[in-house]
């Protein structure tokens, strides 16, 4: 079936809630993905940052296939080996904690919000409010949406969950004045993703940690996008050495297989006794086998070192483009989470992305002004250079 035929099926029978690019993808390996008409693309967006080892990495497909033949699903009425092993591996690379498994980023955030309120409830405290930041993105379910600090995602869905407040990102004074004795938790992305690829300013995390310690507020780092090696360390907070009370993960965790996780310090997680919170599929053996293969591959293939090396090259190349294109006002991010902010009229960045697609490059545009790269973490310098050259060519045509 060609792309046109596949698109046609969607028009009639699939919910219209996505603005999709006019391409139906068929198969992929590494950074390359082929559409239903046989055209090959260089994919430097990797399924919104989920395919951290590229398309269909052998280690993951093998682990999933093997597990699928053995045992696909059990529910959490039973123990399985992959879930226990994955929890151990995650705790080893993160902080002294316990893991709770779900199926997506929003669900991981939802779990963190519920745990935060339950923790305070169990202590006999009346704190319930959650503070988050402007331009944040935490997911689309009601709790996660209420935490998300972007009005455009709220429109039409009122009333949201009560007890959420939003303050400017990166400004500790704003957080300090918003916090009070009703505050139960503070949730932040260590590098904001959908909000425009905004890394936390130096010292911000440490100041949040101190604020939380002083008032017994739980500090939640949403690492759904910036975690799992994306920034060159397992988790972005490890650059600053500031440990959260709760951390959420998803996107890259399963290397393309859906899985989410929430890690929390044991003394916090203990508020989730039997019957308090659950997920039928959460921590299923296939998802956990996928995530275990991801972690093992990152270690074995020294993928974190690759992120640091390739990132250095990319940032230096993109910085050079500022001279060529004066409307490129900032290149920012961390590791292989990279944003290029342009000062251009609305719609131009989206056009640039559409033109790149025609030229065989997959990237995207967020906030109508930031071009974003989220390549696989095992991408080579050469592949990144190819992508940058395609983008440069398109920018020459479109904006100069
Ligand atoms: C993508 C994202 C989410 C939501 O993840 P879903 O799997 O789409 O529900 C939550 N937080 C952050 C930081 C994200 O980037």
CSV table of C-alpha atoms and ligand atoms in Angstrom, one decimal:
chain,number,residue,atom,x,y,z
A,1,UNK,CA,0.0,0.0,0.0
A,2,UNK,CA,1.5,3.4,-0.9
A,3,UNK,CA,1.5,6.5,1.3
A,4,UNK,CA,-1.5,8.1,-0.4
A,5,UNK,CA,-3.7,5.0,0.2
A,6,UNK,CA,-2.6,4.8,3.9
A,7,UNK,CA,-3.3,8.5,4.4
A,8,UNK,CA,-6.7,8.1,2.8
A,9,UNK,CA,-7.7,5.4,5.4
A,10,UNK,CA,-6.8,7.8,8.2
A,11,UNK,CA,-9.0,10.6,6.8
A,12,UNK,CA,-12.1,8.6,7.3
A,13,UNK,CA,-11.4,6.4,10.3
A,14,UNK,CA,-8.7,7.8,12.5
A,15,UNK,CA,-9.3,10.6,15.1
A,16,UNK,CA,-8.2,14.0,13.7
A,17,UNK,CA,-6.2,15.0,16.8
A,18,UNK,CA,-2.7,15.1,15.2
A,19,UNK,CA,-1.3,17.4,12.5
A,20,UNK,CA,0.7,14.7,10.8
A,21,UNK,CA,3.4,15.1,8.1
A,22,UNK,CA,2.2,13.7,4.8
A,23,UNK,CA,4.3,10.5,5.0
A,24,UNK,CA,3.5,7.0,5.9
A,25,UNK,CA,6.5,5.2,7.4
A,26,UNK,CA,7.2,1.5,6.6
A,27,UNK,CA,10.4,0.3,8.1
A,28,UNK,CA,13.6,1.6,9.6
A,29,UNK,CA,17.1,0.8,10.9
A,30,UNK,CA,19.3,3.1,12.9
A,31,UNK,CA,18.9,6.7,11.7
A,32,UNK,CA,17.3,5.6,8.4
A,33,UNK,CA,13.6,5.2,7.9
A,34,UNK,CA,11.8,4.3,4.7
A,35,UNK,CA,8.3,5.5,3.7
A,36,UNK,CA,5.7,3.4,1.9
A,37,UNK,CA,6.7,4.9,-1.4
A,38,UNK,CA,10.3,3.8,-1.0
A,39,UNK,CA,11.8,7.1,-0.1
A,40,UNK,CA,14.5,7.0,2.6
A,41,UNK,CA,14.8,9.7,5.4
A,42,UNK,CA,17.5,10.6,7.8
A,43,UNK,CA,15.6,10.6,11.1
A,44,UNK,CA,17.1,13.0,13.7
A,45,UNK,CA,13.9,13.2,15.7
A,46,UNK,CA,13.7,9.5,16.6
A,47,UNK,CA,10.0,9.2,17.3
A,48,UNK,CA,10.1,12.3,19.5
A,49,UNK,CA,13.2,11.1,21.3
A,50,UNK,CA,12.0,7.6,22.1
A,51,UNK,CA,14.1,5.6,19.6
A,52,UNK,CA,17.3,6.3,21.5
A,53,UNK,CA,19.1,3.5,19.8
A,54,UNK,CA,17.7,4.2,16.4
A,55,UNK,CA,14.9,2.3,14.6
A,56,UNK,CA,14.5,-1.3,15.5
A,57,UNK,CA,17.8,-1.8,17.3
A,58,UNK,CA,18.7,-5.5,17.2
A,59,UNK,CA,19.3,-5.8,21.0
A,60,UNK,CA,15.8,-4.6,21.7
A,61,UNK,CA,14.0,-6.5,18.9
A,62,UNK,CA,15.7,-9.7,20.0
A,63,UNK,CA,14.9,-9.2,23.7
A,64,UNK,CA,11.2,-8.3,22.9
A,65,UNK,CA,10.8,-11.2,20.4
A,66,UNK,CA,12.3,-13.7,22.9
A,67,UNK,CA,10.1,-12.4,25.8
A,68,UNK,CA,7.0,-12.4,23.5
A,69,UNK,CA,7.4,-16.1,22.8
A,70,UNK,CA,7.9,-16.9,26.5
A,71,UNK,CA,5.3,-14.7,28.3
A,72,UNK,CA,3.7,-11.5,27.1
A,73,UNK,CA,1.5,-10.3,29.9
A,74,UNK,CA,0.7,-11.4,33.5
A,75,UNK,CA,-0.8,-8.3,35.2
A,76,UNK,CA,0.7,-7.2,38.5
A,77,UNK,CA,-1.1,-9.9,40.4
A,78,UNK,CA,2.2,-11.8,39.9
A,79,UNK,CA,6.0,-11.3,40.0
A,80,UNK,CA,8.0,-11.5,36.8
A,81,UNK,CA,11.8,-11.6,36.4
A,82,UNK,CA,12.1,-8.7,33.9
A,83,UNK,CA,10.3,-6.2,36.1
A,84,UNK,CA,12.5,-7.0,39.2
A,85,UNK,CA,15.6,-6.8,37.1
A,86,UNK,CA,14.7,-3.5,35.5
A,87,UNK,CA,13.9,-1.9,38.8
A,88,UNK,CA,17.3,-3.0,40.1
A,89,UNK,CA,19.1,-1.6,37.1
A,90,UNK,CA,17.3,1.7,37.2
A,91,UNK,CA,17.9,2.2,40.9
A,92,UNK,CA,21.6,1.5,40.3
A,93,UNK,CA,22.0,4.2,37.7
A,94,UNK,CA,19.6,6.7,39.4
A,95,UNK,CA,19.4,7.3,43.2
A,96,UNK,CA,18.4,5.2,46.2
A,97,UNK,CA,14.8,4.6,45.3
A,98,UNK,CA,12.1,2.2,44.3
A,99,UNK,CA,10.5,2.0,40.9
A,100,UNK,CA,6.8,1.9,39.8
A,101,UNK,CA,6.1,1.0,36.2
A,102,UNK,CA,3.5,2.4,33.8
A,103,UNK,CA,3.1,2.7,30.1
A,104,UNK,CA,3.7,6.4,29.2
A,105,UNK,CA,5.1,9.7,30.3
A,106,UNK,CA,1.8,11.2,31.3
A,107,UNK,CA,1.1,8.1,33.5
A,108,UNK,CA,4.5,8.4,35.1
A,109,UNK,CA,3.7,12.1,35.9
A,110,UNK,CA,0.2,11.2,37.1
A,111,UNK,CA,1.7,8.6,39.5
A,112,UNK,CA,4.2,11.2,40.8
A,113,UNK,CA,1.4,13.7,41.5
A,114,UNK,CA,-0.8,11.1,43.2
A,115,UNK,CA,2.2,9.9,45.3
A,116,UNK,CA,3.0,13.5,46.3
A,117,UNK,CA,-0.5,14.1,47.7
A,118,UNK,CA,-0.7,10.7,49.3
A,119,UNK,CA,2.7,11.2,51.0
A,120,UNK,CA,1.5,14.4,52.7
A,121,UNK,CA,-1.9,12.9,53.5
A,122,UNK,CA,-0.2,9.9,55.3
A,123,UNK,CA,1.9,12.3,57.3
A,124,UNK,CA,-1.2,14.1,58.5
A,125,UNK,CA,-0.2,17.3,56.6
A,126,UNK,CA,-2.8,19.3,54.7
A,127,UNK,CA,-0.4,20.2,51.9
A,128,UNK,CA,-1.8,19.3,48.5
A,129,UNK,CA,-0.7,22.0,46.0
A,130,UNK,CA,1.7,21.2,43.2
A,131,UNK,CA,3.9,24.0,41.7
A,132,UNK,CA,5.2,23.7,38.2
A,133,UNK,CA,6.7,26.1,35.7
A,134,UNK,CA,5.6,28.1,32.7
A,135,UNK,CA,6.3,26.5,29.3
A,136,UNK,CA,6.5,23.1,31.0
A,137,UNK,CA,5.1,20.0,29.4
A,138,UNK,CA,4.1,17.0,31.5
A,139,UNK,CA,1.5,15.2,29.4
A,140,UNK,CA,-2.2,15.2,28.4
A,141,UNK,CA,-4.1,13.3,31.2
A,142,UNK,CA,-5.9,15.6,33.6
A,143,UNK,CA,-3.3,15.7,36.4
A,144,UNK,CA,-0.3,16.0,34.0
A,145,UNK,CA,-2.2,18.5,31.9
A,146,UNK,CA,-3.0,20.6,35.0
A,147,UNK,CA,0.7,20.6,35.8
A,148,UNK,CA,1.6,21.6,32.3
A,149,UNK,CA,2.4,25.3,32.1
A,150,UNK,CA,1.1,26.1,28.6
A,151,UNK,CA,-2.3,27.6,28.2
A,152,UNK,CA,-2.8,26.4,24.7
A,153,UNK,CA,-3.0,22.8,26.0
A,154,UNK,CA,-5.6,23.8,28.6
A,155,UNK,CA,-8.0,25.5,26.2
A,156,UNK,CA,-11.4,23.7,26.1
A,157,UNK,CA,-10.7,21.3,28.9
A,158,UNK,CA,-11.7,23.3,32.0
A,159,UNK,CA,-12.2,22.8,34.8
A,160,UNK,CA,-8.7,21.3,35.4
A,161,UNK,CA,-7.6,19.6,38.5
A,162,UNK,CA,-7.6,22.0,41.5
A,163,UNK,CA,-4.4,22.7,43.4
A,164,UNK,CA,-1.9,23.5,40.7
A,165,UNK,CA,0.2,26.7,40.3
A,166,UNK,CA,2.6,27.8,37.6
A,167,UNK,CA,5.6,30.1,38.0
A,168,UNK,CA,8.3,31.3,35.5
A,169,UNK,CA,10.9,28.6,34.8
A,170,UNK,CA,14.4,29.1,36.0
A,171,UNK,CA,13.6,31.8,38.5
A,172,UNK,CA,14.1,30.6,42.1
A,173,UNK,CA,12.6,33.9,43.5
A,174,UNK,CA,9.3,33.2,41.7
A,175,UNK,CA,9.2,29.6,43.1
A,176,UNK,CA,10.1,30.8,46.6
A,177,UNK,CA,7.3,33.4,46.7
A,178,UNK,CA,4.8,30.9,45.3
A,179,UNK,CA,5.6,28.2,47.9
A,180,UNK,CA,3.6,28.2,51.1
A,181,UNK,CA,2.4,25.7,53.7
A,182,UNK,CA,-0.1,24.2,51.2
A,183,UNK,CA,2.7,23.3,48.8
A,184,UNK,CA,3.1,19.5,48.5
A,185,UNK,CA,5.4,19.2,45.5
A,186,UNK,CA,7.4,21.0,42.9
A,187,UNK,CA,7.6,19.4,39.4
A,188,UNK,CA,10.2,20.6,36.9
A,189,UNK,CA,11.8,19.3,33.7
A,190,UNK,CA,15.6,19.6,34.1
A,191,UNK,CA,15.7,20.5,30.5
A,192,UNK,CA,12.3,21.7,29.2
A,193,UNK,CA,11.5,19.8,26.0
A,194,UNK,CA,8.2,20.9,24.3
A,195,UNK,CA,8.6,24.3,25.9
A,196,UNK,CA,11.5,25.1,23.6
A,197,UNK,CA,14.5,23.1,24.8
A,198,UNK,CA,15.3,25.2,27.8
A,199,UNK,CA,18.0,23.9,30.2
A,200,UNK,CA,17.7,24.8,33.8
A,201,UNK,CA,20.0,27.8,34.6
A,202,UNK,CA,23.1,26.9,36.7
A,203,UNK,CA,22.2,26.6,40.4
A,204,UNK,CA,18.5,26.4,39.9
A,205,UNK,CA,18.1,22.8,40.8
A,206,UNK,CA,20.2,23.2,43.9
A,207,UNK,CA,18.1,26.2,45.0
A,208,UNK,CA,14.9,24.2,44.4
A,209,UNK,CA,16.4,21.4,46.5
A,210,UNK,CA,17.0,23.7,49.4
A,211,UNK,CA,13.6,25.3,49.1
A,212,UNK,CA,12.0,21.8,49.2
A,213,UNK,CA,14.1,20.6,52.1
A,214,UNK,CA,13.3,23.7,54.1
A,215,UNK,CA,9.5,23.3,53.8
A,216,UNK,CA,9.1,19.5,53.4
A,217,UNK,CA,8.1,19.8,49.7
A,218,UNK,CA,8.7,16.9,47.4
A,219,UNK,CA,11.0,17.7,44.5
A,220,UNK,CA,9.9,15.9,41.3
A,221,UNK,CA,12.1,15.9,38.2
A,222,UNK,CA,10.3,15.1,35.0
A,223,UNK,CA,13.0,13.4,33.0
A,224,UNK,CA,10.6,11.9,30.5
A,225,UNK,CA,12.4,13.7,27.6
A,226,UNK,CA,15.8,14.6,29.0
A,227,UNK,CA,16.5,11.3,30.8
A,228,UNK,CA,18.0,8.0,29.7
A,229,UNK,CA,21.2,9.4,28.4
A,230,UNK,CA,19.8,12.1,26.2
A,231,UNK,CA,22.0,14.8,27.8
A,232,UNK,CA,25.2,12.7,28.0
A,233,UNK,CA,24.5,11.4,31.5
A,234,UNK,CA,21.9,8.9,32.5
A,235,UNK,CA,19.7,11.7,33.9
A,236,UNK,CA,20.0,15.4,33.3
A,237,UNK,CA,20.1,16.2,37.1
A,238,UNK,CA,23.3,14.3,37.4
A,239,UNK,CA,25.1,17.2,35.7
A,240,UNK,CA,24.3,19.2,38.8
A,241,UNK,CA,24.4,16.4,41.4
A,242,UNK,CA,21.0,17.4,42.7
A,243,UNK,CA,18.9,14.4,43.6
A,244,UNK,CA,15.1,14.6,43.4
A,245,UNK,CA,12.6,12.8,45.7
A,246,UNK,CA,10.7,11.5,42.7
A,247,UNK,CA,11.7,11.1,39.0
A,248,UNK,CA,9.6,10.3,36.0
A,249,UNK,CA,10.8,8.5,32.9
A,250,UNK,CA,9.4,7.3,29.7
A,251,UNK,CA,10.2,8.2,26.0
A,252,UNK,CA,13.7,6.7,25.6
A,253,UNK,CA,13.3,4.1,28.4
A,254,UNK,CA,12.0,1.3,26.1
A,255,UNK,CA,14.0,2.3,23.0
A,256,UNK,CA,10.8,2.6,21.1
A,257,UNK,CA,8.7,0.1,23.1
A,258,UNK,CA,6.1,1.9,25.3
A,259,UNK,CA,7.0,2.0,29.0
A,260,UNK,CA,7.1,4.6,31.7
A,261,UNK,CA,8.5,4.6,35.2
A,262,UNK,CA,8.4,6.6,38.4
A,263,UNK,CA,11.3,6.3,40.8
A,264,UNK,CA,10.8,7.6,44.4
A,265,UNK,CA,12.9,7.5,47.6
A,266,UNK,CA,11.7,4.5,49.6
A,267,UNK,CA,10.4,6.6,52.4
A,268,UNK,CA,8.2,8.4,49.9
A,269,UNK,CA,7.2,5.4,47.8
A,270,UNK,CA,6.0,3.7,51.0
A,271,UNK,CA,2.8,5.8,50.8
A,272,UNK,CA,1.8,3.6,47.8
A,273,UNK,CA,0.8,0.4,49.7
A,274,UNK,CA,-1.3,-2.4,48.0
A,275,UNK,CA,-4.5,-1.1,46.4
A,276,UNK,CA,-3.4,2.6,46.3
A,277,UNK,CA,-2.3,2.9,42.7
A,278,UNK,CA,-2.0,0.4,39.8
A,279,UNK,CA,-1.8,-0.3,36.1
A,280,UNK,CA,-2.9,-3.4,34.3
A,281,UNK,CA,0.0,-3.4,31.8
A,282,UNK,CA,2.5,-1.4,33.8
A,283,UNK,CA,5.9,-3.1,34.1
A,284,UNK,CA,4.8,-5.9,31.7
A,285,UNK,CA,7.5,-8.4,30.8
A,286,UNK,CA,7.9,-7.3,27.2
A,287,UNK,CA,8.3,-3.6,28.1
A,288,UNK,CA,10.7,-4.4,30.8
A,289,UNK,CA,12.8,-6.7,28.6
A,290,UNK,CA,13.0,-3.9,26.1
A,291,UNK,CA,14.2,-1.4,28.7
A,292,UNK,CA,16.7,-3.9,30.1
A,293,UNK,CA,18.2,-4.3,26.6
A,294,UNK,CA,18.3,-0.5,26.2
A,295,UNK,CA,20.3,0.0,29.4
A,296,UNK,CA,22.6,-2.9,28.7
A,297,UNK,CA,23.3,-1.6,25.2
A,298,UNK,CA,24.0,2.0,26.4
A,299,UNK,CA,26.5,0.6,28.9
A,300,UNK,CA,28.1,-1.9,26.5
A,301,UNK,CA,28.4,0.4,23.5
A,302,UNK,CA,29.5,3.4,25.6
A,303,UNK,CA,26.6,5.4,24.2
A,304,UNK,CA,26.8,8.2,26.8
A,305,UNK,CA,30.4,8.9,25.6
A,306,UNK,CA,29.1,9.1,22.1
A,307,UNK,CA,26.4,11.6,23.1
A,308,UNK,CA,29.1,13.9,24.6
A,309,UNK,CA,31.4,13.6,21.6
A,310,UNK,CA,28.7,14.1,18.9
A,311,UNK,CA,27.0,16.9,20.9
A,312,UNK,CA,30.3,18.9,21.0
A,313,UNK,CA,30.6,18.7,17.3
A,314,UNK,CA,27.0,19.6,16.6
A,315,UNK,CA,26.9,22.6,18.9
A,316,UNK,CA,30.1,24.0,17.3
A,317,UNK,CA,28.6,23.5,13.8
A,318,UNK,CA,25.3,25.1,14.7
A,319,UNK,CA,26.9,28.0,16.5
A,320,UNK,CA,28.7,28.8,13.2
A,321,UNK,CA,25.4,29.0,11.5
A,322,UNK,CA,24.5,32.1,13.5
A,323,UNK,CA,26.9,34.2,11.3
A,324,UNK,CA,25.2,32.8,8.2
A,325,UNK,CA,21.7,33.3,9.4
A,326,UNK,CA,21.2,36.4,11.6
A,327,UNK,CA,17.6,35.3,12.4
A,328,UNK,CA,19.1,32.3,14.3
A,329,UNK,CA,19.2,33.9,17.7
A,330,UNK,CA,20.2,31.0,20.0
A,331,UNK,CA,21.4,27.4,19.9
A,332,UNK,CA,20.7,25.7,23.2
A,333,UNK,CA,20.2,22.4,24.9
A,334,UNK,CA,22.3,19.7,26.4
A,335,UNK,CA,23.8,16.6,24.9
A,336,UNK,CA,21.6,15.5,22.0
A,337,UNK,CA,18.6,17.5,23.0
A,338,UNK,CA,19.2,20.5,20.8
A,339,UNK,CA,17.1,23.5,19.9
A,340,UNK,CA,17.8,26.4,17.5
A,341,UNK,CA,15.7,29.4,18.2
A,342,UNK,CA,14.9,31.7,15.2
A,343,UNK,CA,13.4,35.2,15.1
A,344,UNK,CA,11.1,34.6,12.1
A,345,UNK,CA,7.5,35.3,11.3
A,346,UNK,CA,5.0,32.6,12.4
A,347,UNK,CA,4.9,29.6,10.2
A,348,UNK,CA,8.4,29.9,8.7
A,349,UNK,CA,10.0,27.3,11.0
A,350,UNK,CA,7.2,24.9,10.2
A,351,UNK,CA,7.8,25.5,6.5
A,352,UNK,CA,11.5,24.8,7.0
A,353,UNK,CA,10.7,21.5,8.7
A,354,UNK,CA,8.3,20.5,5.8
A,355,UNK,CA,11.0,21.4,3.3
A,356,UNK,CA,13.6,19.4,5.2
A,357,UNK,CA,11.2,16.4,5.0
A,358,UNK,CA,11.0,16.7,1.3
A,359,UNK,CA,14.8,16.8,1.2
A,360,UNK,CA,14.9,13.6,3.3
A,361,UNK,CA,15.5,14.9,6.8
A,362,UNK,CA,13.2,14.5,9.8
A,363,UNK,CA,13.4,17.2,12.5
A,364,UNK,CA,10.6,19.3,14.1
A,365,UNK,CA,9.6,22.7,15.2
A,366,UNK,CA,8.2,23.6,18.6
A,367,UNK,CA,6.7,26.9,19.9
A,368,UNK,CA,6.6,28.0,16.3
A,369,UNK,CA,10.2,29.2,16.5
A,370,UNK,CA,12.5,26.5,17.7
A,371,UNK,CA,13.9,23.8,15.4
A,372,UNK,CA,14.6,20.7,17.5
A,373,UNK,CA,16.9,17.7,17.1
A,374,UNK,CA,16.4,14.6,19.2
A,375,UNK,CA,18.5,12.1,17.3
A,376,UNK,CA,19.2,8.6,18.4
A,377,UNK,CA,22.0,8.6,21.1
A,378,UNK,CA,24.1,6.3,18.9
A,379,UNK,CA,24.0,8.7,15.9
A,380,UNK,CA,27.4,9.2,14.2
A,381,UNK,CA,29.1,12.6,13.6
A,382,UNK,CA,28.7,11.9,9.9
A,383,UNK,CA,25.0,11.4,10.1
A,384,UNK,CA,24.6,14.6,12.1
A,385,UNK,CA,26.7,16.5,9.6
A,386,UNK,CA,24.5,15.2,6.8
A,387,UNK,CA,21.4,16.4,8.6
A,388,UNK,CA,23.0,19.8,9.3
A,389,UNK,CA,23.9,20.2,5.7
A,390,UNK,CA,20.3,19.5,4.5
A,391,UNK,CA,19.0,22.0,7.1
A,392,UNK,CA,21.6,24.6,6.0
A,393,UNK,CA,20.5,24.2,2.3
A,394,UNK,CA,16.9,24.6,3.2
A,395,UNK,CA,17.6,27.6,5.4
A,396,UNK,CA,19.5,29.2,2.5
A,397,UNK,CA,16.5,28.7,0.2
A,398,UNK,CA,13.8,29.7,2.8
A,399,UNK,CA,15.1,32.5,4.9
A,400,UNK,CA,18.0,34.4,3.3
B,1,LIG,C1,6.5,13.7,26.3
B,1,LIG,C2,6.5,14.2,27.7
B,1,LIG,C3,5.6,13.8,28.6
B,1,LIG,C4,4.4,12.9,28.2
B,1,LIG,O1,4.7,11.7,27.8
B,1,LIG,P1,3.6,10.8,27.0
B,1,LIG,O2,4.3,9.5,26.9
B,1,LIG,O3,3.3,11.5,25.7
B,1,LIG,O4,2.4,10.8,27.8
B,1,LIG,C5,5.7,14.2,29.9
B,1,LIG,N1,6.8,14.9,30.3
B,1,LIG,C6,7.7,15.3,29.4
B,1,LIG,C7,8.9,16.1,29.9
B,1,LIG,C8,7.6,15.0,28.1
B,1,LIG,O5,8.5,15.4,27.2
